[in-house]
PDB file of C-alpha atoms and ligand atoms in Angstrom:
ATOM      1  CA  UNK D  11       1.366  46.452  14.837  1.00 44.00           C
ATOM      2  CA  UNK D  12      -1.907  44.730  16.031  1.00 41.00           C
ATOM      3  CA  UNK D  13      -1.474  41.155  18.686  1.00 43.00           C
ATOM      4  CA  UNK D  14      -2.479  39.463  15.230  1.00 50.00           C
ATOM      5  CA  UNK D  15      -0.654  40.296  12.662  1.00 75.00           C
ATOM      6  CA  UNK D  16       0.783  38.449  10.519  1.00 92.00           C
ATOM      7  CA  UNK D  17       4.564  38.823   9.511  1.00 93.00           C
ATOM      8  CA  UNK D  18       4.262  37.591   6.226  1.00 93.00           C
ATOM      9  CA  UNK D  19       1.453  40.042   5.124  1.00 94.00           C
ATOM     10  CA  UNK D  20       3.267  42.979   6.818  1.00 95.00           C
ATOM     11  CA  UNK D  21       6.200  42.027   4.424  1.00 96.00           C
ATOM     12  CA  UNK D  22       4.308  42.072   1.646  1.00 96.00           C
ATOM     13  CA  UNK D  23       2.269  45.018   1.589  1.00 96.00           C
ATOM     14  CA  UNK D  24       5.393  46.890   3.208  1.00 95.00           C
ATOM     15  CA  UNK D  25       7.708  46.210   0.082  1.00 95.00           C
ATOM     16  CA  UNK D  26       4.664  46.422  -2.209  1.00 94.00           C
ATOM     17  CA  UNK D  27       4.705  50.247  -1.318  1.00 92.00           C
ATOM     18  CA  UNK D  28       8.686  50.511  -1.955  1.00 89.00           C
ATOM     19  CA  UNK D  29       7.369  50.839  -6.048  1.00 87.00           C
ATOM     20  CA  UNK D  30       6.357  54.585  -4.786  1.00 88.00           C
ATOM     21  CA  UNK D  31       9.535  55.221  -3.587  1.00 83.00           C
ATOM     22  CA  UNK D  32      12.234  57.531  -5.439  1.00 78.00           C
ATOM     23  CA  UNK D  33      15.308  56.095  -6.187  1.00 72.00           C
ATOM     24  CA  UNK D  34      18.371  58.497  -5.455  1.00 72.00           C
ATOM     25  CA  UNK D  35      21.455  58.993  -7.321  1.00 73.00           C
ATOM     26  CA  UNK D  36      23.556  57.276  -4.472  1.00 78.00           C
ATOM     27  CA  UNK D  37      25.764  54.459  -4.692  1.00 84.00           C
ATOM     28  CA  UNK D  38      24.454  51.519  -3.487  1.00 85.00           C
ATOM     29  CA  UNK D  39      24.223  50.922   0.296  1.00 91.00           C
ATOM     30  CA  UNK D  40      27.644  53.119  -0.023  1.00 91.00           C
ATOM     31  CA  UNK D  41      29.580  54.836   3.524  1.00 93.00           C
ATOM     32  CA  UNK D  42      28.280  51.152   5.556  1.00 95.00           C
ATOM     33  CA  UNK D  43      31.374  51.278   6.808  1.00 96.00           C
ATOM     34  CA  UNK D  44      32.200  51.762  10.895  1.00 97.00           C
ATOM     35  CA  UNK D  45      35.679  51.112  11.860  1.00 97.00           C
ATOM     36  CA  UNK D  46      36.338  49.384  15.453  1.00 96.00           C
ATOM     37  CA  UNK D  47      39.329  51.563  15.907  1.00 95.00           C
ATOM     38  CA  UNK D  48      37.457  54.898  15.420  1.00 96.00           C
ATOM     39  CA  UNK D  49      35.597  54.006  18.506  1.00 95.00           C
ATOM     40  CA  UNK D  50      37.795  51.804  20.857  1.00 92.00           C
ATOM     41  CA  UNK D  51      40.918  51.976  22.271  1.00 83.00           C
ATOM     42  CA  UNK D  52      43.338  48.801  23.681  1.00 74.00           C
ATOM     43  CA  UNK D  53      42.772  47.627  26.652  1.00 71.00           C
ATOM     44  CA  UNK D  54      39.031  46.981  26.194  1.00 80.00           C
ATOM     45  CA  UNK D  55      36.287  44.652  27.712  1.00 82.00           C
ATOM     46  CA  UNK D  56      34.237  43.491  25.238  1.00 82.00           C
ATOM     47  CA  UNK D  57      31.187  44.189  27.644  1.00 85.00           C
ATOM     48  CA  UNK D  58      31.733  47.984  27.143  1.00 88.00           C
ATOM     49  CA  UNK D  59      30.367  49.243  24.287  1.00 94.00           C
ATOM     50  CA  UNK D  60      30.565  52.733  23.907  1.00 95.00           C
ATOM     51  CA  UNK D  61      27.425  54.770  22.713  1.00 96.00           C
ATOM     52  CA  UNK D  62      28.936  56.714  20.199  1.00 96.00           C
ATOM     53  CA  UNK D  63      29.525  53.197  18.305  1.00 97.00           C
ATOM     54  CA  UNK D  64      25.944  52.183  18.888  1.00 98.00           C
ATOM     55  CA  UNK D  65      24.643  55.600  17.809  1.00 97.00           C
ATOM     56  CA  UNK D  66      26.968  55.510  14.616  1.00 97.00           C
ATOM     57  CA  UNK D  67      25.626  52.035  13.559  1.00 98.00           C
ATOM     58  CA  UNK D  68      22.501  52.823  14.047  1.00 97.00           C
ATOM     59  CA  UNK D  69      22.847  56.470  12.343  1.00 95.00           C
ATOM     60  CA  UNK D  70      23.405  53.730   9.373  1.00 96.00           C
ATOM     61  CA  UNK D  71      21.030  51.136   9.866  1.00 97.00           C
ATOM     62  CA  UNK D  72      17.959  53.658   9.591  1.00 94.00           C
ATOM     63  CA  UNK D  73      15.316  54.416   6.844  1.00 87.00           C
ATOM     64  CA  UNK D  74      13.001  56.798   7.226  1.00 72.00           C
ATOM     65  CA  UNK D  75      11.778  59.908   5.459  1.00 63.00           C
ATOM     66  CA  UNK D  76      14.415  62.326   7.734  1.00 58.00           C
ATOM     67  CA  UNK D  77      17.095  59.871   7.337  1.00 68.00           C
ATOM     68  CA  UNK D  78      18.092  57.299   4.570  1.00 79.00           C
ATOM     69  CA  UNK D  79      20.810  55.635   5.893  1.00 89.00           C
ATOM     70  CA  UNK D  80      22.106  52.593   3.548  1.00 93.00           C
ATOM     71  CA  UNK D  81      19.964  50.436   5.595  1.00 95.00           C
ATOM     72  CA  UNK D  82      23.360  48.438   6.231  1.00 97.00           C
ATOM     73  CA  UNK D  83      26.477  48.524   8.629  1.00 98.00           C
ATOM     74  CA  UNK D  84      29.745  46.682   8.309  1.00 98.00           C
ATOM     75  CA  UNK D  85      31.982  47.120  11.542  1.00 98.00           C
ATOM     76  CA  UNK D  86      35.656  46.365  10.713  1.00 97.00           C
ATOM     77  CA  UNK D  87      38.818  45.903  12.716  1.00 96.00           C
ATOM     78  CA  UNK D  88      37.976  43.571  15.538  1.00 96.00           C
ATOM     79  CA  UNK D  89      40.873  41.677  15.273  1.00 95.00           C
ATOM     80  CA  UNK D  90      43.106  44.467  16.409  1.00 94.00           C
ATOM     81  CA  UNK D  91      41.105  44.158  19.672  1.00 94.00           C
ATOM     82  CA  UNK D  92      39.699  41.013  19.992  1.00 93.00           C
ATOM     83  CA  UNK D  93      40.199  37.050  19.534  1.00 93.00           C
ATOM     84  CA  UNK D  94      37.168  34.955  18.051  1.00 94.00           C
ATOM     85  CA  UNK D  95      35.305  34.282  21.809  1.00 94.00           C
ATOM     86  CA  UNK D  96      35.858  37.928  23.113  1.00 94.00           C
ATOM     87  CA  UNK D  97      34.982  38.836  19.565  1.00 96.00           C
ATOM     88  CA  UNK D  98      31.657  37.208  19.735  1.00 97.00           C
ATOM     89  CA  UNK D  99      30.988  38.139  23.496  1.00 96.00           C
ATOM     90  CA  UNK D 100      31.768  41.766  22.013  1.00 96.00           C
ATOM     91  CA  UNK D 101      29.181  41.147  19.025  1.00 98.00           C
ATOM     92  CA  UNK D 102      26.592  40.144  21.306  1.00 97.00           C
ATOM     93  CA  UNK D 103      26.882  43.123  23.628  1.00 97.00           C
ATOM     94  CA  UNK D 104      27.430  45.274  20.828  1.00 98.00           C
ATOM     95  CA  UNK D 105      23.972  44.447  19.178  1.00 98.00           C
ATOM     96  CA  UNK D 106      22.220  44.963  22.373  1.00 98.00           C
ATOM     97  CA  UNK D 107      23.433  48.043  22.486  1.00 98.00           C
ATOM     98  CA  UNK D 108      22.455  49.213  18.720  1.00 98.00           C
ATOM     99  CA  UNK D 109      19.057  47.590  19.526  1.00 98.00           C
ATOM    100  CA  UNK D 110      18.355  49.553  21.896  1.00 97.00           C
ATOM    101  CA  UNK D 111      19.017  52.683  19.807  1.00 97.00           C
ATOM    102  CA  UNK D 112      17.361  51.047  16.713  1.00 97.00           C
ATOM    103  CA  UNK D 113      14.765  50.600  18.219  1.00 97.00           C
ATOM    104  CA  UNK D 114      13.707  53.539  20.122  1.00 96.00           C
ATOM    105  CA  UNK D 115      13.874  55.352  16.787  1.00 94.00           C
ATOM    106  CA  UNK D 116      12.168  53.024  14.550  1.00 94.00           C
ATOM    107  CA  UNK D 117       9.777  50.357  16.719  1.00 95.00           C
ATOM    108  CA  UNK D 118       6.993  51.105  19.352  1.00 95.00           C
ATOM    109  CA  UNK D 119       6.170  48.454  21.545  1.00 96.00           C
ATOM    110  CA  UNK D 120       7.169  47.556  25.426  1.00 96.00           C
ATOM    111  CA  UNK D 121      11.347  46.999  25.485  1.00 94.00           C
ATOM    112  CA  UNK D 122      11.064  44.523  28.125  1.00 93.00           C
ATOM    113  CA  UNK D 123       8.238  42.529  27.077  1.00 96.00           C
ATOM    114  CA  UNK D 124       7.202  42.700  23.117  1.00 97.00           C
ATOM    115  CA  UNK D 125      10.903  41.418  21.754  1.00 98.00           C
ATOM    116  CA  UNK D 126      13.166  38.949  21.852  1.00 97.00           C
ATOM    117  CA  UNK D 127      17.125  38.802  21.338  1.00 98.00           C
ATOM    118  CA  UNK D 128      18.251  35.675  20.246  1.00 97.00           C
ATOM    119  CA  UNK D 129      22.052  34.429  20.157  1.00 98.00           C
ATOM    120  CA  UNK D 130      23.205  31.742  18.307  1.00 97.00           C
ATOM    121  CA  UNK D 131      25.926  30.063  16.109  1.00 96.00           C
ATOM    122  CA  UNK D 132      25.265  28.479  12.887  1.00 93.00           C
ATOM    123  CA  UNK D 133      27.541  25.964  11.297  1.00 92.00           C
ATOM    124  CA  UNK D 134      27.005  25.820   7.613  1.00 89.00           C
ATOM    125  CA  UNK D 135      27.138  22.130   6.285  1.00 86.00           C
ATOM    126  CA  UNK D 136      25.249  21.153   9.563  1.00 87.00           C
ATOM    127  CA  UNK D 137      22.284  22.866  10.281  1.00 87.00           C
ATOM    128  CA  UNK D 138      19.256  20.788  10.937  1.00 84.00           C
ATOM    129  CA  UNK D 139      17.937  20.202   7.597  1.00 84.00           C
ATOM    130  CA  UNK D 140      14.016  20.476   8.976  1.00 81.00           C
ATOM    131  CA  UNK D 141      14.388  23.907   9.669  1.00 77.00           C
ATOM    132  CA  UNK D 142      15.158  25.246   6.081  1.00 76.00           C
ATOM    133  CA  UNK D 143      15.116  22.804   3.572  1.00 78.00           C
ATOM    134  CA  UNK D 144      18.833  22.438   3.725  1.00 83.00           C
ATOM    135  CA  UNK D 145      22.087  22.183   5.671  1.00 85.00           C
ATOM    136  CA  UNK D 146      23.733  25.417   4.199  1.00 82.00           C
ATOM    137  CA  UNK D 147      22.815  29.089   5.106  1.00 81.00           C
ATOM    138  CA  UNK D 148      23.520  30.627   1.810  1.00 70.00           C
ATOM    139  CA  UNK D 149      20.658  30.745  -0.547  1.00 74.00           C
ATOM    140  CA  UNK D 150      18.893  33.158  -3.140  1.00 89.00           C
ATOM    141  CA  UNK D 151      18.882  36.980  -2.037  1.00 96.00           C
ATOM    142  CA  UNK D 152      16.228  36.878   0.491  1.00 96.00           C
ATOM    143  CA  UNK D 153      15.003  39.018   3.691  1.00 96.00           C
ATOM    144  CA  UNK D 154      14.560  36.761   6.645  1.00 95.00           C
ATOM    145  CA  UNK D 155      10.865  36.325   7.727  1.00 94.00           C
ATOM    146  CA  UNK D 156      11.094  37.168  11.666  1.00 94.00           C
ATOM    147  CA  UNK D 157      14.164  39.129  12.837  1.00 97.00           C
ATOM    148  CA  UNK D 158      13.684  43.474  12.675  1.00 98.00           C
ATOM    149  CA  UNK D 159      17.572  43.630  12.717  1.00 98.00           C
ATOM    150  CA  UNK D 160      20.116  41.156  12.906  1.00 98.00           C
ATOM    151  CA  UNK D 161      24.269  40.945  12.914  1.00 98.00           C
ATOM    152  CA  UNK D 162      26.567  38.238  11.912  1.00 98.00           C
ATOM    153  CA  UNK D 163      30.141  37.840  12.684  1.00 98.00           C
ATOM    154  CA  UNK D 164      31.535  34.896  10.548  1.00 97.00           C
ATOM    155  CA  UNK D 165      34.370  32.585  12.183  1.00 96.00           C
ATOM    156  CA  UNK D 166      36.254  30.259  12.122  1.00 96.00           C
ATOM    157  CA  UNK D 167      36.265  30.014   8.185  1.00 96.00           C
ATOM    158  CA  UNK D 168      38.494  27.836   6.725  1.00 96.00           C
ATOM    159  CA  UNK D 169      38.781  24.880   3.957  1.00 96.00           C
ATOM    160  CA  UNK D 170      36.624  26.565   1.429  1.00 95.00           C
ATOM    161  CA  UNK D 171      36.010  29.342  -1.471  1.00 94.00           C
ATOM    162  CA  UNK D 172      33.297  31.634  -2.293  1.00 93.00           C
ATOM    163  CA  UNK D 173      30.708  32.385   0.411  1.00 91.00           C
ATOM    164  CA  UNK D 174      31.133  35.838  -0.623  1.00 93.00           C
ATOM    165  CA  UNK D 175      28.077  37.852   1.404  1.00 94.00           C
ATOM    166  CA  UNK D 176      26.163  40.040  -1.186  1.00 96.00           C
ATOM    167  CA  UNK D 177      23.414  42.844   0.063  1.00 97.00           C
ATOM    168  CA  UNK D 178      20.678  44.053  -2.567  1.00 97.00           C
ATOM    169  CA  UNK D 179      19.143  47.908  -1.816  1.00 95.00           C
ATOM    170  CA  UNK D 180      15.965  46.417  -3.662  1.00 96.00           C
ATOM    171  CA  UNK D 181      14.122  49.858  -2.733  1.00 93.00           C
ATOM    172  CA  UNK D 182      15.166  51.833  -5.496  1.00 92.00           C
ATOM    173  CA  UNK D 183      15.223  49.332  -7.818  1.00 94.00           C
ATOM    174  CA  UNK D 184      11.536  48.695  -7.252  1.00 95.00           C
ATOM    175  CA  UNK D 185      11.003  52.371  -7.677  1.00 92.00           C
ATOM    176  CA  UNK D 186      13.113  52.853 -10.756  1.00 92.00           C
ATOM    177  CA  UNK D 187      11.272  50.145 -12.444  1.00 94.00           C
ATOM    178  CA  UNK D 188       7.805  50.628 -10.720  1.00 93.00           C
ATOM    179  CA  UNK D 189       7.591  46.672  -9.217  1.00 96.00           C
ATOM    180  CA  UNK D 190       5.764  45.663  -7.022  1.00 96.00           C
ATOM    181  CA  UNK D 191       6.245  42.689  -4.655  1.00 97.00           C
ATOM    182  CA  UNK D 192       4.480  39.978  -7.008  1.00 97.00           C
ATOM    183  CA  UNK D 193       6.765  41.315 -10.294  1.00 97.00           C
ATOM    184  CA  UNK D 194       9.697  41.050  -7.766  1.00 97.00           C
ATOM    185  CA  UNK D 195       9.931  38.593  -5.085  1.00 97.00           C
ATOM    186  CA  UNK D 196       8.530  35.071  -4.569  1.00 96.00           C
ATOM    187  CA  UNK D 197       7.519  33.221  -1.217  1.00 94.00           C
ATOM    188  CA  UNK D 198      10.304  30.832   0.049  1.00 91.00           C
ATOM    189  CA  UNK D 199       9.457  27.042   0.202  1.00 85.00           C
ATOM    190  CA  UNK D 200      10.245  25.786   4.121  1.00 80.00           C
ATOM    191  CA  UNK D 201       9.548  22.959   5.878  1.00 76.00           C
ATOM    192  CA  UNK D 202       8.852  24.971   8.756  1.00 77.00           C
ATOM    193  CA  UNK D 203       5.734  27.150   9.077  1.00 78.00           C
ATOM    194  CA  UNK D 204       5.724  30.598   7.099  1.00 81.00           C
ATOM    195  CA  UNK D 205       7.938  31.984   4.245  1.00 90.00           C
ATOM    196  CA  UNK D 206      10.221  34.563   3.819  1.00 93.00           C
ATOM    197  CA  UNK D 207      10.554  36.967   0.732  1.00 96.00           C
ATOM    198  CA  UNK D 208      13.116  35.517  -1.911  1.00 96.00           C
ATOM    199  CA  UNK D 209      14.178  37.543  -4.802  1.00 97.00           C
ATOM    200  CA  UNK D 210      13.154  36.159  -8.226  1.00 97.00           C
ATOM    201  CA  UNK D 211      15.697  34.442 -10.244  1.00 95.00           C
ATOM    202  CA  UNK D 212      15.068  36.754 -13.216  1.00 97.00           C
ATOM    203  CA  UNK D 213      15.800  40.025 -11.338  1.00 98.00           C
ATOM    204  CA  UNK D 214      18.995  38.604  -9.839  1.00 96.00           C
ATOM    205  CA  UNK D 215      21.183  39.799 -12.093  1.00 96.00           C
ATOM    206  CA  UNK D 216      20.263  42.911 -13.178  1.00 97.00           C
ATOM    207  CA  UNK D 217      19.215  44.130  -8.953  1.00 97.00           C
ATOM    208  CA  UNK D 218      22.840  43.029  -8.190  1.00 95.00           C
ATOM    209  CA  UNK D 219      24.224  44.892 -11.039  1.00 96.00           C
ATOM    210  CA  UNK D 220      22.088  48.384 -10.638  1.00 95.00           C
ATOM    211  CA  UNK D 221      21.926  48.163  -6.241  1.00 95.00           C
ATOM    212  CA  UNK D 222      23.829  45.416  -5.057  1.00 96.00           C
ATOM    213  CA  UNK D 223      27.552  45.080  -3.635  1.00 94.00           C
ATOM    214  CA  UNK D 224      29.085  42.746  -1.681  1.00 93.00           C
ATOM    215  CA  UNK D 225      31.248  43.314   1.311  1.00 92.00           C
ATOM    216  CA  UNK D 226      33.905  40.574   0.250  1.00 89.00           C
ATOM    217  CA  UNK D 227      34.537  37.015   2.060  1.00 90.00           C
ATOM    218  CA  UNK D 228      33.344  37.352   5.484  1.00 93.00           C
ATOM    219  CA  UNK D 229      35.744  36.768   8.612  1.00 96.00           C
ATOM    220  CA  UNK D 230      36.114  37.328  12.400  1.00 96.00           C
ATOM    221  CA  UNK D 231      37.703  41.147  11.451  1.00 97.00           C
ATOM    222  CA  UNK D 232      33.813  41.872  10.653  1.00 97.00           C
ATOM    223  CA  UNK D 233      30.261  42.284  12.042  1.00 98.00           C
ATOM    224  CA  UNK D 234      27.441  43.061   9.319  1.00 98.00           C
ATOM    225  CA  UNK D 235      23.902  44.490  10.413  1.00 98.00           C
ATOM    226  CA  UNK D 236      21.244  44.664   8.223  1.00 98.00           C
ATOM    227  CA  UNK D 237      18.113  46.589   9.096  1.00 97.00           C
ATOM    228  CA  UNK D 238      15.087  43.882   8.757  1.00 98.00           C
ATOM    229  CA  UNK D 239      12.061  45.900   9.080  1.00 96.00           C
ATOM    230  CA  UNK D 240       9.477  45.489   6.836  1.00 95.00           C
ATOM    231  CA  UNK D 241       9.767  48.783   4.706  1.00 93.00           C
ATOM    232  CA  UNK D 242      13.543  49.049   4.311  1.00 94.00           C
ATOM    233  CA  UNK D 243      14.450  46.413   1.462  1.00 95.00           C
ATOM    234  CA  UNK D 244      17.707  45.425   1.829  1.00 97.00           C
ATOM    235  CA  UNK D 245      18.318  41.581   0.846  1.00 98.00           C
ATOM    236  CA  UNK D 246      21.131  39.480   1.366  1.00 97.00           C
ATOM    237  CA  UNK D 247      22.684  36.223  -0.246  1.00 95.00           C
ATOM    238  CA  UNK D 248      25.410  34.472  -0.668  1.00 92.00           C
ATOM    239  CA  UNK D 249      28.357  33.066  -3.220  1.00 91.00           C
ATOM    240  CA  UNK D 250      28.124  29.418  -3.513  1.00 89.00           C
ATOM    241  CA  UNK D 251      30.797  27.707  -0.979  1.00 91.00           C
ATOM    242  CA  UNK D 252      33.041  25.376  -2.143  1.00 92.00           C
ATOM    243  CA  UNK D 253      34.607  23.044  -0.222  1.00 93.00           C
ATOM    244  CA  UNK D 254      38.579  23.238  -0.840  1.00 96.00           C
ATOM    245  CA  UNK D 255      39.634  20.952   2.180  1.00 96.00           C
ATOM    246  CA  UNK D 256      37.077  18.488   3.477  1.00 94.00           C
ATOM    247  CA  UNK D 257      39.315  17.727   6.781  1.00 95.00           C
ATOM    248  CA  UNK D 258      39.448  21.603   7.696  1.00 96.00           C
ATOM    249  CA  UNK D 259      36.332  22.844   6.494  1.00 96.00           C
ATOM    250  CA  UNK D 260      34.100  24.654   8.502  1.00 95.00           C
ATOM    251  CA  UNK D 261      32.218  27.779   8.057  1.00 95.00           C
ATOM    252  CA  UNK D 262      30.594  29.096  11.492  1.00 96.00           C
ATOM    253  CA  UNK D 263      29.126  32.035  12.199  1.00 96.00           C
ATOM    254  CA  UNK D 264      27.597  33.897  14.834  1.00 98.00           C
ATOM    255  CA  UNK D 265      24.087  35.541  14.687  1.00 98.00           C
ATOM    256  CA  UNK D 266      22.290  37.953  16.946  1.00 98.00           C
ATOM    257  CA  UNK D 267      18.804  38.981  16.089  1.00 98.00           C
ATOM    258  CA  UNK D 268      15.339  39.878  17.333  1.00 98.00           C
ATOM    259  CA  UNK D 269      11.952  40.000  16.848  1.00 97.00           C
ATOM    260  CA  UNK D 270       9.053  41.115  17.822  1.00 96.00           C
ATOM    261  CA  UNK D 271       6.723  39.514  19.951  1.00 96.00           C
ATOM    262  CA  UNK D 272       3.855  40.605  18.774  1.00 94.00           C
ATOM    263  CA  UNK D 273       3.742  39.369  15.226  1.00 91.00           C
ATOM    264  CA  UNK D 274       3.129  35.875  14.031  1.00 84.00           C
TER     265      UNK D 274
HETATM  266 FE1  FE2 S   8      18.918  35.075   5.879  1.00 76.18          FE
END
């Protein structure tokens, strides 16, 4: 990855190749499970992450030609060990940690000076409407334009329906049908500068129905990674919300993510 490259352009040519891949008999993004409890046992700081956890989210996050993991990870059971804060301090150390894994498997580049981990939490209904188009996070399956890997944990959630996360594995299905990126996938329309990759409204269906699943309404028991990298093709979208409760709604989650320095 060159001091110039472009993000956007890496995207495309990177999911233009996925038509040459060959789609296995698997289930969908299937075994993205990690249980909390598998790894962790009460009385815990959520500081302390052990590596076995980060190598066994990882182990699932990565695509390559040894290893095609579902390109996923959904780690359950935090509420056995954690309230919402020590939840989200946990999340926070907890993608470090897979980072760090992630990435000296899958990414060259200088650890302490070519990315950057960002934390935040979004609040759908109220985010700044100049930086997307709109106040709510859930939109068409899309991959997002900057982050290489990037975690949620959803919470509080209240005063609503639907919301439901969805993830596409749009690799096979591109190689299954030979597509490629234009027959596929259409630029986003942002205020800001630069797009990301948005799934076209006539593949929707039948991408959900062949490689997508959903991992249910999202909640502080949950974290979900998704492996962002150019060439691994997994997209994610959301249920419409609807708001059941005005007075208690809100619908906040919290994101880590990262990207890479280098690319523009
Ligand atoms: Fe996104």
């Amino acid at each position: 990855m060159g001091s110039s490259t472009d993000m956007m352009t890496l995207r495309k040519s990177a999911l233009d190749k996925l038509a040459d891949t060959h789609p296995s008999n698997r289930e969908p993004l299937a075994g993205l499970e990690v249980k909390l409890g598998d790894y962790l046992s009460a009385p815990i700081r959520p500081n302390e992450i052990p590596p076995a956890l980060a190598r066994a989210v990882s182990d699932l996050l990565i695509r390559d030609d040894d290893q095609i993991g579902p390109g996923a990870a959904l780690v359950t059971g935090l509420l056995e060990f954690f309230e919402l804060e020590r939840a989200r301090s946990f999340h926070q150390a907890l993608f470090s940690a897979v980072w760090e894994v992630f990435r000296q498997r899958t990414v060259d580049g200088d650890p302490e000076k070519d990315f950057r981990l960002k934390t935040g939490t979004i609040s759908d209904g109220a985010i700044p409407i100049e930086l997307y188009g709109s106040s709510w996070s859930f939109k068409a399956f899309h991959i997002d334009r900057d982050a290489l890997l990037f975690s949620h944990l959803y919470g509080p959630v209240v005063g609503f329906t639907g919301g439901e996360l969805h993830l596409i594995d749009i690799r096979p299905y591109m190689g299954r049908h030979s597509l490629r990126f234009d027959d596929v996938f259409e630029w986003s329309d942002e205020p800001t500068d630069g797009c990301k990759p948005v799934l076209r409204s006539e593949h929707t269906q039948s991408a959900l129905a062949e490689y997508g699943r959903t991992t249910g309404s999202m909640g502080p028991d949950q974290i979900v990674f998704v492996n962002n990298l150019p060439d691994t093709g997994v997209l994610h979208g959301a249920t419409p919300v609807v708001v059941t409760d005005p007075e208690s709604f809100i619908r906040e989650y919290h994101r880590c993510s990262v990207k890479d320095l280098r690319l523009c």
